[in-house]
XYZ file of C-alpha atoms in Angstrom:
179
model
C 38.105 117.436 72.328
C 38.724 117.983 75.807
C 42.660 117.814 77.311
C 43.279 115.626 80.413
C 43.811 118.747 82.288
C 40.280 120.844 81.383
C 38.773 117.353 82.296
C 40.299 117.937 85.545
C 39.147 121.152 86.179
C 35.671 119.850 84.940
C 35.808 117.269 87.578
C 37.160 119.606 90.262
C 34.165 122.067 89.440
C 31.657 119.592 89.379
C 31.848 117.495 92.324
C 33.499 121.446 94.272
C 31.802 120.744 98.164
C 31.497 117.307 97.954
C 33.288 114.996 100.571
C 33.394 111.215 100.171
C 32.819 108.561 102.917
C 35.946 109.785 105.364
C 35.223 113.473 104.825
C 37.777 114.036 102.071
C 37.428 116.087 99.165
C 35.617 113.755 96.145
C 38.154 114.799 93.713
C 40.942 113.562 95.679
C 38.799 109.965 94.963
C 38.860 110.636 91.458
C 42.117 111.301 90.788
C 43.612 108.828 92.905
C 41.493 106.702 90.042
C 42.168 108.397 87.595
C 46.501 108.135 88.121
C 45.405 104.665 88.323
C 44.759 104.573 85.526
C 47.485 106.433 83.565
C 49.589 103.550 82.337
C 46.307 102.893 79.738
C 46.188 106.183 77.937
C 44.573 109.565 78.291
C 40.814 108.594 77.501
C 40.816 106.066 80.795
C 42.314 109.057 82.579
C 39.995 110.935 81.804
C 36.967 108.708 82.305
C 38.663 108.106 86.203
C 38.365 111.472 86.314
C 34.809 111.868 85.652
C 33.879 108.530 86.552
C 31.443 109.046 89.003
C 29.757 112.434 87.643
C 26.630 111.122 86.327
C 25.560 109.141 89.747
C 26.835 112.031 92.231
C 26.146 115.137 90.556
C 23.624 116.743 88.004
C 25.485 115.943 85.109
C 24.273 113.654 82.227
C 26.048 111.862 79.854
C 24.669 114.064 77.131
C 25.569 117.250 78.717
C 29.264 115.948 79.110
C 29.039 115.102 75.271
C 28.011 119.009 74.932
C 30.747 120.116 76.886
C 33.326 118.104 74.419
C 34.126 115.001 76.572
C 34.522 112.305 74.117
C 32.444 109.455 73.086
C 34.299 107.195 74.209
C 34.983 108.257 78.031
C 31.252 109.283 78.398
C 30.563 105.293 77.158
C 33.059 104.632 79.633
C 31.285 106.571 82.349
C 28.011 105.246 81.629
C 29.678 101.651 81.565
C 30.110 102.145 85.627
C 27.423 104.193 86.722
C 25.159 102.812 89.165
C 21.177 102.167 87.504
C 18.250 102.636 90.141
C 17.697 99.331 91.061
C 20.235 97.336 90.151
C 21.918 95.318 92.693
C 25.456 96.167 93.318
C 26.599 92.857 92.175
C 24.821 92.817 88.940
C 25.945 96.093 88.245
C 29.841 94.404 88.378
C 28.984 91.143 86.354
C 27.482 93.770 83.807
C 30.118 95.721 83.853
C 32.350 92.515 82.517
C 30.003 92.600 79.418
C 31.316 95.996 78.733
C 34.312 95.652 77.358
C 38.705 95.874 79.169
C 38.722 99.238 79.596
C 35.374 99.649 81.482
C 36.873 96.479 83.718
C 40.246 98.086 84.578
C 37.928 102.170 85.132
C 36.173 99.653 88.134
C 38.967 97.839 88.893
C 40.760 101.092 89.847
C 38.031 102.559 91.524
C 37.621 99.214 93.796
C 41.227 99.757 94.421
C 41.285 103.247 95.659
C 37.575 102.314 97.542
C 39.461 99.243 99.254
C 42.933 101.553 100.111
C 43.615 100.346 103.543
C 44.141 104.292 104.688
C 40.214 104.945 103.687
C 38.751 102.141 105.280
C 40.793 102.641 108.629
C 39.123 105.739 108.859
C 35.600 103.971 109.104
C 33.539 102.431 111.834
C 34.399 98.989 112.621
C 30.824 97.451 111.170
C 31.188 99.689 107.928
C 35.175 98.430 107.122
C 34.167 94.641 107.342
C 30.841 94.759 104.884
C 32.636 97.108 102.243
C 35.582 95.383 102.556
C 33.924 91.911 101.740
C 31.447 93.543 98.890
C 35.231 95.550 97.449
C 36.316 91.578 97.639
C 33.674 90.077 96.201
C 33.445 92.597 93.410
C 37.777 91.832 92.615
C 36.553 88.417 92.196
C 34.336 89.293 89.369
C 36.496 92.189 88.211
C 40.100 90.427 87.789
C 39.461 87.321 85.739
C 37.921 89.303 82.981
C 41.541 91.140 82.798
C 45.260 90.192 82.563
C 46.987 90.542 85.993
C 49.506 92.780 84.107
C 46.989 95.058 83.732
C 45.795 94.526 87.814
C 48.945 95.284 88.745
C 49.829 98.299 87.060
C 46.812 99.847 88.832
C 46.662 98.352 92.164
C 50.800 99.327 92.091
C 49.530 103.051 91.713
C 46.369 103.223 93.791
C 46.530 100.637 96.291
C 49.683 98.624 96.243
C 48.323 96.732 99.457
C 46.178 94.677 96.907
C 49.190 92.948 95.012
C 49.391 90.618 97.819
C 45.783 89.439 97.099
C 46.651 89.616 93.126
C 49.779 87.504 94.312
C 47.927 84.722 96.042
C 45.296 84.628 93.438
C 47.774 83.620 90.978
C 49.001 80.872 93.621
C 45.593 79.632 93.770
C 45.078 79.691 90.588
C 48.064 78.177 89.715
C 47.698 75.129 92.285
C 43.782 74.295 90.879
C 45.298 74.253 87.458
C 47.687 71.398 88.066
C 45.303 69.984 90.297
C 43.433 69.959 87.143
């Protein structure tokens, strides 16, 4: 089985040259998911880590089983890997079907995506539509978790977002004695 750190390397190797949408290094995305994820355990670490392997380089999930990534993270991979054809917002309400720990893998990577640092760094038109498909997504995302859970990742990877966690509770908390 591999250690947090070779999964690291692994992810560092494979996605070496790649830049995401502001021109920073991928694996600076990945990790920034991947601490997200810490508070849940070495397997979601790792599965931030390699989270986005199978859709943005050559990698298959049965190759990453060959090289001695666990079951379970590769499931977990899978769980949020984009499918050819498949609508962005199906892909999140499927996503729910898949079990906590497939949630809170998205959850963090919407986080780090929706970091107010990244999107200042894009054109105007680009910042407002992935901003309100990062939003829509949380809507789907978060009830099918605890807000404990929320906020131990948004805390670590985009602490900005507790205010939104903060007024959905509000709101949520007003309908129900409205109730």
């Amino acid at each position: 089985m591999k250690t947090v750190s070779e999964v690291d390397a692994f992810a560092a190797a494979a996605h070496a040259g790649q830049v995401d949408k502001i021109g920073v290094p991928y694996i600076e995305h990945v990790r920034a998911v991947a601490a997200g994820l810490a508070p849940f355990g070495d397997e979601l670490v790792m599965a931030g880590l390699l989270h986005d392997v199978i859709e943005d380089t050559d990698w298959t999930a049965e190759q990453l089983r060959g090289a001695g990534v666990p079951d379970y993270v590769v499931a977990l991979v899978e769980a949020v890997t984009n499918q050819r054809g498949l609508p962005y917002e199906e892909k999140v309400a499927r996503i729910t079907g898949q079990g906590r720990d497939a949630v809170l893998l998205k959850i963090a990577d919407n986080a780090h995506n929706s970091h107010p640092d990244r999107a200042a760094q894009l054109p105007e038109e680009k910042r407002v539509r992935l901003a309100a498909k990062y939003r829509a997504a949380r809507d789907v995302l978060w009830p099918a978790v605890i807000d404990r859970d929320i906020a131990a990742i948004v805390s670590i990877v985009n602490p900005a977002l507790l205010d939104e966690l903060r007024e959905r509770r509000t709101t949520q908390a007003g309908e129900a004695q409205d109730g």
